[in-house]
Amino acid sequence: MYLVTLNSETDFDGWRKAARAFALHHIAPADVVWHVQGQTEDQMPPGLSEAPSLPPIETESTFTVPANFIELARVAILHREGERFALLYRLLWRLKVDHDLLATMSDPDVAQAITMAGAVQRDAQRMRDLVRFREIWREQKAHYAAWFEPEHHIVAFAAPFFARRFADMPWSILTPDVCAHWNGHAISFTPGISRTEWPAPGRLEETWRRHFQPGRLTTTAAPVKRRRNLQDASTLGSILGPLLADAERWTGGRISPRPEAIMGHKAAAKDLEALREEAAHCRACPLYKDATQTVFGEGPKDATIMLVGEQPGDKEDLAGHPFVGPAGQMLDRALEEAGVDRRKVYVTNAVKHFKFVPRGKIRLHQKPNTQEIRACRQWYERELAGVQPDLVVAMGATAAQSVFGKITPIGKTRGRLIDLPDGRKALVTVHPSYLLRLPDPEAKVLEYQRFVEDLKIAANLQKKARAA
Ligand code: URA
């Protein structure tokens, strides 16, 4: 009998290395016991000591397993079930002789591993949905903290998501397992807080001060640039998606999340009103300081088309509604000419606060920068998850940057349907303000016509959806 001691509950590399060595030495799963360093005596299998050392592996001996098994194992290993290491080794052992094993959804080991990965994904999604940062330590430098109780070992797995979404604010997520901290550059981890110290919302600051106030913050591991190392849900989804789709078919839908949920695009389809309320308090970038209010998207939540603009202008900032000023009137006219019913369209902006510089009594529009677009993208993503349109129309460069997640030149992409990775279509066109600014009347007419032509593509889609 061999005993393997893994460094931590999430020691995938340790598991992988040991599993590979055991498999190459033909050591059957029944002869391997897995445990995690620091487990108490009563959690240890009785009468076992560390694994006797294995003879060196012949250099030419090797075997391969499907890439999706590795991705499945990476996620399933984060499950809290103690049996997971043995289950995954059993799967690896069996995959050596049956390379297509993962396609056999009726196999209990396969089904269990997929169920575990699904539970981990759901828990990570729950964390993304429920974590609410509170501003603390205001008298010094603002810091944001949140409390969360994960079901599985997902904190390190989910932390990069928060680093991307709240890139500009230093935050800590305190949990009983491990605490994650973001300083604007890197994520670091410290031990969890004992359950007896669970902070009530009003005592979050006190708990944070006691444990983590700068100077006291000792990390368990060197701060890690985790963005690249840690898979997030969207990367994983593309790999696990087909596998979980099959799992769902096999179980008649009992296994969730659906592959789309794993990919994130249908995840967090939170009620739009709740999202609007949450966005009203957004502090993810400094634009909230000067703007009157957050201008959230509007429209029916079953809209098949989502129109995305740049940011609210002066009128929108005061009214609290998107596209109600001069650009909105231009847009309304073009939509009508193209045959798109605006009442059936969800209209929003890439950035939800008005950015401007005061010039006397006037507030001069300023283009949002990449950091601001990025900080605000969470709202666009969550609106997308809530509305689930078939087509997203990006009007102007800022909208295109948000929709595609990167700088996207309009000239090269304009006027045709483009597939988005989540299965939706995107259409890029100009922003109506661009038409308003054109000084040459002839160019204005021509450009306006082109804009209408672009919107006709959306109109066709709307008609088809109506007919269906
Ligand atoms: N321009 C935009 O991009 N959005 C608005 O809501 C108004 C003007």
Short mmCIF file of C-alpha atoms and ligand atoms in Angstrom, two decimals:
data_model
loop_
_atom_site.label_atom_id
_atom_site.label_comp_id
_atom_site.label_asym_id
_atom_site.label_seq_id
_atom_site.Cartn_x
_atom_site.Cartn_y
_atom_site.Cartn_z
CA MET A 1 0.00 0.00 0.00
CA TYR A 2 1.28 3.46 -0.87
CA LEU A 3 0.42 6.68 0.91
CA VAL A 4 0.70 9.94 -0.99
CA THR A 5 0.78 13.20 0.92
CA LEU A 6 -0.29 16.19 -1.16
CA ASN A 7 0.83 19.67 -0.18
CA SER A 8 -2.65 21.13 -0.04
CA GLU A 9 -6.30 20.45 -0.83
CA THR A 10 -5.75 21.97 -4.28
CA ASP A 11 -2.35 20.47 -5.06
CA PHE A 12 -3.12 19.47 -8.61
CA ASP A 13 0.54 19.36 -9.66
CA GLY A 14 1.38 17.07 -6.74
CA TRP A 15 -1.53 14.77 -7.59
CA ARG A 16 -0.61 14.74 -11.27
CA LYS A 17 3.04 13.93 -10.63
CA ALA A 18 2.23 11.14 -8.18
CA ALA A 19 -0.57 9.74 -10.35
CA ARG A 20 1.68 9.62 -13.38
CA ALA A 21 4.43 7.84 -11.44
CA PHE A 22 2.03 5.27 -9.98
CA ALA A 23 0.42 4.62 -13.33
CA LEU A 24 3.80 4.13 -14.99
CA HIS A 25 4.72 1.63 -12.26
CA HIS A 26 1.44 -0.20 -12.79
CA ILE A 27 0.34 0.41 -9.21
CA ALA A 28 -3.38 -0.21 -9.09
CA PRO A 29 -5.71 2.45 -7.66
CA ALA A 30 -6.70 0.12 -4.82
CA ASP A 31 -3.08 0.19 -3.62
CA VAL A 32 -2.80 3.97 -3.32
CA VAL A 33 -4.10 6.08 -0.47
CA TRP A 34 -4.22 9.85 -0.88
CA HIS A 35 -4.15 12.38 1.87
CA VAL A 36 -3.36 16.05 2.37
CA GLN A 37 -0.61 17.48 4.52
CA GLY A 38 -1.90 18.83 7.80
CA GLN A 39 -4.88 16.51 7.96
CA THR A 40 -5.52 15.41 11.50
CA GLU A 41 -4.66 11.89 12.65
CA ASP A 42 -8.25 10.74 12.54
CA GLN A 43 -8.45 11.78 8.89
CA MET A 44 -5.39 9.65 8.11
CA PRO A 45 -5.81 6.09 6.93
CA PRO A 46 -4.71 3.88 9.87
CA GLY A 47 -1.36 2.10 9.89
CA LEU A 48 0.14 3.89 6.92
CA SER A 49 3.35 5.73 6.54
CA GLU A 50 4.64 7.69 3.56
CA ALA A 51 4.80 5.93 0.24
CA PRO A 52 7.85 3.74 -0.16
CA SER A 53 9.96 5.31 -2.86
CA LEU A 54 9.18 4.10 -6.32
CA PRO A 55 11.94 2.84 -8.58
CA PRO A 56 12.99 5.38 -11.22
CA ILE A 57 10.75 5.48 -14.28
CA GLU A 58 12.25 4.29 -17.51
CA THR A 59 12.74 7.36 -19.65
CA GLU A 60 10.98 5.84 -22.64
CA SER A 61 7.95 4.78 -20.64
CA THR A 62 5.11 7.17 -21.07
CA PHE A 63 1.42 7.30 -21.83
CA THR A 64 -0.99 9.99 -22.85
CA VAL A 65 -4.44 10.91 -21.64
CA PRO A 66 -6.96 13.12 -23.42
CA ALA A 67 -6.48 16.84 -22.76
CA ASN A 68 -10.05 17.16 -21.54
CA PHE A 69 -9.32 14.68 -18.75
CA ILE A 70 -6.59 16.98 -17.43
CA GLU A 71 -8.98 19.92 -17.56
CA LEU A 72 -11.69 17.89 -15.87
CA ALA A 73 -9.26 16.78 -13.16
CA ARG A 74 -8.03 20.35 -12.58
CA VAL A 75 -11.56 21.41 -11.71
CA ALA A 76 -12.88 18.28 -10.00
CA ILE A 77 -9.88 18.29 -7.65
CA LEU A 78 -11.25 21.48 -6.11
CA HIS A 79 -14.29 19.57 -4.83
CA ARG A 80 -14.42 19.10 -1.05
CA GLU A 81 -15.15 15.38 -1.30
CA GLY A 82 -12.14 13.51 0.20
CA GLU A 83 -12.42 10.69 -2.34
CA ARG A 84 -11.66 12.92 -5.32
CA PHE A 85 -7.94 12.15 -5.55
CA ALA A 86 -8.58 8.40 -5.62
CA LEU A 87 -11.45 8.80 -8.10
CA LEU A 88 -9.29 10.81 -10.49
CA TYR A 89 -6.45 8.33 -10.22
CA ARG A 90 -8.88 5.52 -10.97
CA LEU A 91 -10.01 7.40 -14.07
CA LEU A 92 -6.44 8.01 -15.15
CA TRP A 93 -5.63 4.32 -14.64
CA ARG A 94 -8.60 3.26 -16.74
CA LEU A 95 -7.89 5.85 -19.45
CA LYS A 96 -4.57 4.13 -20.08
CA VAL A 97 -6.41 1.23 -21.65
CA ASP A 98 -9.62 2.93 -22.70
CA HIS A 99 -8.75 6.29 -24.23
CA ASP A 100 -12.41 7.05 -24.98
CA LEU A 101 -13.63 6.35 -21.46
CA LEU A 102 -14.76 9.94 -20.89
CA ALA A 103 -17.30 9.57 -23.66
CA THR A 104 -19.03 6.82 -21.65
CA MET A 105 -21.32 8.99 -19.63
CA SER A 106 -23.03 6.01 -18.04
CA ASP A 107 -19.78 5.08 -16.34
CA PRO A 108 -20.12 5.87 -12.60
CA ASP A 109 -16.54 7.22 -12.28
CA VAL A 110 -16.96 9.49 -15.29
CA ALA A 111 -20.35 10.69 -14.09
CA GLN A 112 -19.04 11.36 -10.60
CA ALA A 113 -16.03 13.35 -11.80
CA ILE A 114 -18.22 15.44 -14.08
CA THR A 115 -20.74 16.03 -11.31
CA MET A 116 -17.90 17.19 -9.06
CA ALA A 117 -16.54 19.56 -11.70
CA GLY A 118 -20.06 20.91 -12.18
CA ALA A 119 -20.45 21.53 -8.45
CA VAL A 120 -17.12 23.35 -8.36
CA GLN A 121 -18.14 25.53 -11.30
CA ARG A 122 -21.46 26.33 -9.68
CA ASP A 123 -19.73 27.30 -6.49
CA ALA A 124 -17.32 29.57 -8.37
CA GLN A 125 -20.31 31.15 -10.08
CA ARG A 126 -22.01 31.59 -6.70
CA MET A 127 -18.91 33.37 -5.47
CA ARG A 128 -18.91 35.64 -8.52
CA ASP A 129 -22.57 36.43 -7.88
CA LEU A 130 -22.51 36.87 -4.13
CA VAL A 131 -19.25 38.56 -3.26
CA ARG A 132 -20.04 42.15 -2.30
CA PHE A 133 -17.11 44.37 -1.46
CA ARG A 134 -17.44 46.99 1.27
CA GLU A 135 -15.16 49.93 1.45
CA ILE A 136 -13.15 49.76 4.68
CA TRP A 137 -10.25 51.61 6.25
CA ARG A 138 -11.44 54.88 4.77
CA GLU A 139 -9.32 57.14 6.95
CA GLN A 140 -6.17 55.71 5.36
CA LYS A 141 -6.08 54.32 1.84
CA ALA A 142 -9.41 52.81 0.83
CA HIS A 143 -9.49 49.04 0.77
CA TYR A 144 -12.41 46.80 -0.09
CA ALA A 145 -13.25 43.60 1.68
CA ALA A 146 -15.83 40.88 1.32
CA TRP A 147 -16.72 37.74 3.22
CA PHE A 148 -17.58 34.52 1.45
CA GLU A 149 -18.09 30.91 2.50
CA PRO A 150 -17.19 28.59 -0.37
CA GLU A 151 -18.52 25.08 -0.52
CA HIS A 152 -15.46 23.85 -2.39
CA HIS A 153 -11.81 24.87 -2.67
CA ILE A 154 -12.49 27.54 -5.24
CA VAL A 155 -10.98 30.73 -3.85
CA ALA A 156 -7.72 30.63 -5.83
CA PHE A 157 -9.64 29.40 -8.88
CA ALA A 158 -12.13 32.28 -8.76
CA ALA A 159 -9.79 35.05 -7.58
CA PRO A 160 -8.47 36.05 -11.06
CA PHE A 161 -12.03 36.88 -12.06
CA PHE A 162 -12.23 39.48 -9.28
CA ALA A 163 -8.75 40.78 -10.14
CA ARG A 164 -9.92 41.45 -13.68
CA ARG A 165 -13.29 42.84 -12.73
CA PHE A 166 -12.09 45.04 -9.88
CA ALA A 167 -8.65 45.69 -11.31
CA ASP A 168 -8.41 49.22 -10.00
CA MET A 169 -9.33 48.71 -6.38
CA PRO A 170 -7.34 46.84 -3.73
CA TRP A 171 -9.52 44.13 -2.25
CA SER A 172 -9.51 41.14 0.07
CA ILE A 173 -11.91 38.23 0.02
CA LEU A 174 -11.99 36.59 3.43
CA THR A 175 -13.07 32.98 3.67
CA PRO A 176 -12.66 30.15 6.19
CA ASP A 177 -10.35 28.26 3.78
CA VAL A 178 -7.99 30.91 2.53
CA CYS A 179 -8.09 34.69 2.09
CA ALA A 180 -7.30 36.23 -1.29
CA HIS A 181 -5.84 39.73 -1.63
CA TRP A 182 -5.41 41.94 -4.68
CA ASN A 183 -3.10 44.97 -4.53
CA GLY A 184 -3.66 46.15 -8.08
CA HIS A 185 -0.79 44.04 -9.46
CA ALA A 186 -0.84 40.55 -8.03
CA ILE A 187 -2.99 38.18 -6.05
CA SER A 188 -1.67 36.78 -2.80
CA PHE A 189 -3.14 34.36 -0.29
CA THR A 190 -3.14 34.14 3.48
CA PRO A 191 -4.68 31.49 5.74
CA GLY A 192 -8.43 31.47 6.18
CA ILE A 193 -10.22 32.92 9.15
CA SER A 194 -11.49 30.44 11.68
CA ARG A 195 -15.21 29.86 11.65
CA THR A 196 -15.56 31.31 15.14
CA GLU A 197 -14.37 34.65 13.76
CA TRP A 198 -16.80 34.89 10.89
CA PRO A 199 -17.41 38.60 10.63
CA ALA A 200 -20.93 39.95 10.68
CA PRO A 201 -21.23 42.51 7.84
CA GLY A 202 -20.79 45.38 10.28
CA ARG A 203 -17.65 43.80 11.74
CA LEU A 204 -15.88 43.10 8.46
CA GLU A 205 -13.54 46.04 8.89
CA GLU A 206 -12.65 45.05 12.43
CA THR A 207 -11.83 41.48 11.32
CA TRP A 208 -9.82 42.69 8.38
CA ARG A 209 -7.82 45.08 10.56
CA ARG A 210 -7.08 42.37 13.10
CA HIS A 211 -5.70 39.99 10.49
CA PHE A 212 -4.55 41.84 7.48
CA GLN A 213 -3.82 45.48 8.13
CA PRO A 214 -0.67 46.25 6.10
CA GLY A 215 2.37 45.35 8.10
CA ARG A 216 0.54 42.33 9.49
CA LEU A 217 -0.13 40.78 6.15
CA THR A 218 1.97 37.66 5.86
CA THR A 219 1.38 35.60 2.82
CA THR A 220 1.34 31.83 2.84
CA ALA A 221 2.77 31.74 -0.63
CA ALA A 222 4.83 34.32 -2.44
CA PRO A 223 2.51 36.70 -4.27
CA VAL A 224 1.72 35.08 -7.52
CA LYS A 225 0.85 36.57 -10.86
CA ARG A 226 -2.01 34.19 -11.27
CA ARG A 227 -3.74 35.54 -14.32
CA ARG A 228 -1.96 33.15 -16.58
CA ASN A 229 -1.63 30.17 -14.28
CA LEU A 230 -5.14 29.91 -13.05
CA GLN A 231 -7.75 28.81 -15.46
CA ASP A 232 -10.92 30.78 -15.26
CA ALA A 233 -14.35 29.64 -16.19
CA SER A 234 -14.29 30.86 -19.75
CA THR A 235 -11.07 29.02 -20.66
CA LEU A 236 -12.28 25.93 -18.97
CA GLY A 237 -15.67 26.11 -20.54
CA SER A 238 -14.33 25.78 -24.03
CA ILE A 239 -12.64 22.55 -23.04
CA LEU A 240 -15.18 21.07 -20.68
CA GLY A 241 -18.22 22.32 -22.54
CA PRO A 242 -18.79 19.36 -24.85
CA LEU A 243 -18.10 16.92 -22.04
CA LEU A 244 -20.65 18.51 -19.77
CA ALA A 245 -23.14 18.84 -22.58
CA ASP A 246 -23.01 15.09 -22.94
CA ALA A 247 -23.29 14.67 -19.20
CA GLU A 248 -26.45 16.69 -19.20
CA ARG A 249 -27.95 14.66 -21.99
CA TRP A 250 -27.15 11.46 -20.17
CA THR A 251 -28.66 12.56 -16.91
CA GLY A 252 -31.65 14.23 -18.50
CA GLY A 253 -30.40 17.57 -17.26
CA ARG A 254 -29.68 16.70 -13.67
CA ILE A 255 -26.05 17.59 -13.98
CA SER A 256 -25.55 21.28 -14.04
CA PRO A 257 -24.26 23.81 -14.72
CA ARG A 258 -25.09 23.73 -18.39
CA PRO A 259 -22.04 24.11 -20.59
CA GLU A 260 -23.13 27.66 -21.36
CA ALA A 261 -23.12 28.41 -17.66
CA ILE A 262 -19.61 27.11 -17.41
CA MET A 263 -18.59 29.36 -20.22
CA GLY A 264 -20.08 32.18 -18.26
CA HIS A 265 -22.29 33.76 -20.87
CA LYS A 266 -25.57 32.52 -19.55
CA ALA A 267 -24.32 32.58 -16.02
CA ALA A 268 -25.53 35.07 -13.48
CA ALA A 269 -28.66 35.83 -15.40
CA LYS A 270 -29.54 37.97 -12.48
CA ASP A 271 -32.67 40.00 -12.57
CA LEU A 272 -31.94 43.20 -14.49
CA GLU A 273 -33.56 45.34 -11.83
CA ALA A 274 -31.26 43.88 -9.18
CA LEU A 275 -28.30 44.50 -11.48
CA ARG A 276 -29.37 48.08 -12.08
CA GLU A 277 -29.59 48.61 -8.33
CA GLU A 278 -26.15 47.10 -7.82
CA ALA A 279 -24.64 49.17 -10.63
CA ALA A 280 -26.01 52.32 -9.03
CA HIS A 281 -23.34 51.91 -6.35
CA CYS A 282 -20.50 50.92 -8.66
CA ARG A 283 -17.10 52.27 -7.64
CA ALA A 284 -14.97 50.16 -9.97
CA CYS A 285 -13.43 53.25 -11.58
CA PRO A 286 -13.30 56.93 -10.56
CA LEU A 287 -15.96 58.13 -13.05
CA TYR A 288 -18.74 57.78 -10.47
CA LYS A 289 -17.27 60.72 -8.55
CA ASP A 290 -18.27 63.44 -11.03
CA ALA A 291 -21.21 61.85 -12.81
CA THR A 292 -24.75 62.46 -11.60
CA GLN A 293 -25.69 58.80 -11.63
CA THR A 294 -25.09 55.41 -13.20
CA VAL A 295 -26.98 55.19 -16.49
CA PHE A 296 -27.85 51.53 -16.83
CA GLY A 297 -29.20 49.79 -19.91
CA GLU A 298 -32.91 49.70 -20.71
CA GLY A 299 -35.24 47.56 -22.73
CA PRO A 300 -37.15 44.30 -22.59
CA LYS A 301 -35.28 41.46 -20.97
CA ASP A 302 -36.20 39.09 -23.80
CA ALA A 303 -34.82 41.44 -26.48
CA THR A 304 -33.14 39.66 -29.38
CA ILE A 305 -30.97 42.69 -30.11
CA MET A 306 -28.73 44.61 -27.74
CA LEU A 307 -27.42 47.99 -28.87
CA VAL A 308 -24.24 49.13 -27.18
CA GLY A 309 -23.09 52.75 -27.24
CA GLU A 310 -20.08 54.41 -25.69
CA GLN A 311 -21.16 56.19 -22.50
CA PRO A 312 -24.04 58.44 -21.42
CA GLY A 313 -23.78 62.02 -22.57
CA ASP A 314 -24.78 65.16 -20.70
CA LYS A 315 -28.54 64.64 -21.21
CA GLU A 316 -28.41 60.95 -20.35
CA ASP A 317 -26.42 61.66 -17.20
CA LEU A 318 -29.11 64.03 -15.97
CA ALA A 319 -32.06 61.92 -17.09
CA GLY A 320 -30.63 58.55 -16.01
CA HIS A 321 -31.63 56.91 -19.34
CA PRO A 322 -29.42 55.90 -22.28
CA PHE A 323 -29.67 57.61 -25.66
CA VAL A 324 -32.20 60.31 -24.89
CA GLY A 325 -30.12 63.28 -26.11
CA PRO A 326 -29.16 64.34 -29.66
CA ALA A 327 -27.32 61.07 -30.43
CA GLY A 328 -30.37 59.19 -29.19
CA GLN A 329 -32.63 61.12 -31.54
CA MET A 330 -30.33 60.35 -34.44
CA LEU A 331 -30.34 56.71 -33.41
CA ASP A 332 -34.14 56.59 -33.15
CA ARG A 333 -34.50 58.02 -36.65
CA ALA A 334 -32.03 55.53 -38.15
CA LEU A 335 -33.61 52.59 -36.34
CA GLU A 336 -37.02 53.52 -37.63
CA GLU A 337 -35.75 53.88 -41.20
CA ALA A 338 -33.99 50.55 -40.96
CA GLY A 339 -37.14 48.88 -39.63
CA VAL A 340 -35.92 48.11 -36.12
CA ASP A 341 -38.46 48.55 -33.37
CA ARG A 342 -36.54 50.35 -30.59
CA ARG A 343 -39.11 49.30 -28.01
CA LYS A 344 -38.03 45.70 -28.60
CA VAL A 345 -34.31 46.44 -28.34
CA TYR A 346 -32.17 46.53 -25.21
CA VAL A 347 -30.07 49.71 -25.29
CA THR A 348 -26.99 50.17 -23.16
CA ASN A 349 -23.50 51.67 -23.06
CA ALA A 350 -20.03 50.21 -22.64
CA VAL A 351 -19.36 52.69 -19.84
CA LYS A 352 -22.18 53.58 -17.49
CA HIS A 353 -20.98 56.92 -16.11
CA PHE A 354 -20.63 60.20 -17.99
CA LYS A 355 -16.99 61.26 -18.39
CA PHE A 356 -16.49 64.94 -19.00
CA VAL A 357 -14.41 68.05 -18.31
CA PRO A 358 -16.23 71.19 -17.20
CA ARG A 359 -15.90 74.19 -19.54
CA GLY A 360 -17.80 77.01 -17.93
CA LYS A 361 -21.41 75.93 -17.87
CA ILE A 362 -20.81 73.15 -20.34
CA ARG A 363 -19.67 69.62 -19.58
CA LEU A 364 -17.45 68.49 -22.44
CA HIS A 365 -17.62 64.80 -23.30
CA GLN A 366 -14.36 62.87 -22.81
CA LYS A 367 -13.66 59.49 -24.36
CA PRO A 368 -13.38 56.74 -21.73
CA ASN A 369 -9.98 55.08 -21.49
CA THR A 370 -9.21 51.37 -21.56
CA GLN A 371 -9.14 51.04 -17.76
CA GLU A 372 -12.57 52.59 -17.48
CA ILE A 373 -13.95 50.42 -20.26
CA ARG A 374 -12.50 47.36 -18.60
CA ALA A 375 -13.77 48.29 -15.15
CA CYS A 376 -17.28 48.73 -16.55
CA ARG A 377 -17.31 45.59 -18.69
CA GLN A 378 -18.71 43.53 -15.84
CA TRP A 379 -22.04 45.34 -16.27
CA TYR A 380 -22.15 44.73 -19.99
CA GLU A 381 -21.36 41.05 -19.40
CA ARG A 382 -24.05 40.77 -16.77
CA GLU A 383 -26.61 42.56 -18.89
CA LEU A 384 -25.73 40.16 -21.68
CA ALA A 385 -26.30 37.22 -19.31
CA GLY A 386 -29.61 38.68 -18.21
CA VAL A 387 -30.98 39.57 -21.64
CA GLN A 388 -29.35 36.88 -23.76
CA PRO A 389 -29.78 38.64 -27.10
CA ASP A 390 -28.99 36.91 -30.38
CA LEU A 391 -27.23 39.96 -31.75
CA VAL A 392 -25.09 42.64 -30.13
CA VAL A 393 -24.65 45.84 -32.14
CA ALA A 394 -21.52 47.76 -31.17
CA MET A 395 -21.82 51.39 -32.11
CA GLY A 396 -18.39 52.99 -32.22
CA ALA A 397 -14.91 51.99 -31.10
CA THR A 398 -15.56 52.03 -27.36
CA ALA A 399 -18.55 49.73 -27.71
CA ALA A 400 -16.58 47.42 -30.01
CA GLN A 401 -13.75 47.28 -27.45
CA SER A 402 -16.20 46.21 -24.79
CA VAL A 403 -18.08 43.70 -26.95
CA PHE A 404 -14.93 41.99 -28.27
CA GLY A 405 -12.89 42.50 -25.11
CA LYS A 406 -10.08 44.12 -27.06
CA ILE A 407 -9.40 47.15 -29.26
CA THR A 408 -11.29 46.47 -32.49
CA PRO A 409 -10.94 48.77 -35.50
CA ILE A 410 -14.35 49.67 -36.90
CA GLY A 411 -13.23 50.00 -40.52
CA LYS A 412 -12.26 46.33 -40.76
CA THR A 413 -15.25 44.88 -39.00
CA ARG A 414 -18.13 47.16 -39.92
CA GLY A 415 -21.39 46.08 -41.51
CA ARG A 416 -21.24 42.29 -41.32
CA LEU A 417 -22.26 39.65 -38.82
CA ILE A 418 -19.36 38.37 -36.74
CA ASP A 419 -19.45 35.24 -34.58
CA LEU A 420 -18.72 35.83 -30.92
CA PRO A 421 -17.09 33.02 -28.93
CA ASP A 422 -20.30 32.53 -26.92
CA GLY A 423 -22.33 31.73 -30.04
CA ARG A 424 -23.98 35.12 -30.43
CA LYS A 425 -23.53 37.41 -33.40
CA ALA A 426 -22.01 40.86 -33.28
CA LEU A 427 -22.43 43.73 -35.69
CA VAL A 428 -20.10 46.72 -35.67
CA THR A 429 -21.14 50.12 -36.92
CA VAL A 430 -20.40 53.77 -36.24
CA HIS A 431 -21.65 55.74 -33.29
CA PRO A 432 -24.52 58.15 -34.03
CA SER A 433 -22.51 61.01 -32.45
CA TYR A 434 -19.95 60.54 -35.21
CA LEU A 435 -22.67 61.38 -37.73
CA LEU A 436 -23.65 64.44 -35.73
CA ARG A 437 -20.08 65.69 -35.75
CA LEU A 438 -19.45 65.31 -39.50
CA PRO A 439 -19.00 68.86 -40.85
CA ASP A 440 -19.64 68.10 -44.53
CA PRO A 441 -23.43 67.84 -45.23
CA GLU A 442 -22.90 65.47 -48.15
CA ALA A 443 -20.72 63.14 -46.13
CA LYS A 444 -23.28 63.32 -43.37
CA VAL A 445 -26.04 62.08 -45.68
CA LEU A 446 -23.90 59.29 -47.08
CA GLU A 447 -22.65 58.15 -43.71
CA TYR A 448 -26.13 58.24 -42.29
CA GLN A 449 -27.31 55.99 -45.14
CA ARG A 450 -24.51 53.53 -44.41
CA PHE A 451 -25.51 53.54 -40.75
CA VAL A 452 -29.10 52.74 -41.72
CA GLU A 453 -27.85 49.95 -44.02
CA ASP A 454 -25.92 48.45 -41.11
CA LEU A 455 -28.97 48.59 -38.89
CA LYS A 456 -31.00 46.81 -41.56
CA ILE A 457 -28.93 43.72 -40.81
CA ALA A 458 -30.27 43.93 -37.26
CA ALA A 459 -33.78 44.56 -38.59
CA ASN A 460 -33.66 41.35 -40.65
CA LEU A 461 -32.66 39.40 -37.61
CA GLN A 462 -35.42 40.94 -35.55
CA LYS A 463 -37.93 40.03 -38.26
CA LYS A 464 -36.68 36.45 -38.40
CA ALA A 465 -36.93 36.15 -34.62
CA ARG A 466 -40.48 37.50 -34.76
CA ALA A 467 -41.44 35.02 -37.51
CA ALA A 468 -39.93 32.15 -35.51
N1 URA B 1 -23.85 58.43 -26.53
C1 URA B 1 -23.76 57.16 -26.07
O1 URA B 1 -22.87 56.42 -26.43
N2 URA B 1 -24.69 56.75 -25.25
C2 URA B 1 -25.68 57.50 -24.82
O2 URA B 1 -26.48 57.01 -24.03
C3 URA B 1 -25.75 58.82 -25.33
C4 URA B 1 -24.82 59.26 -26.17
#
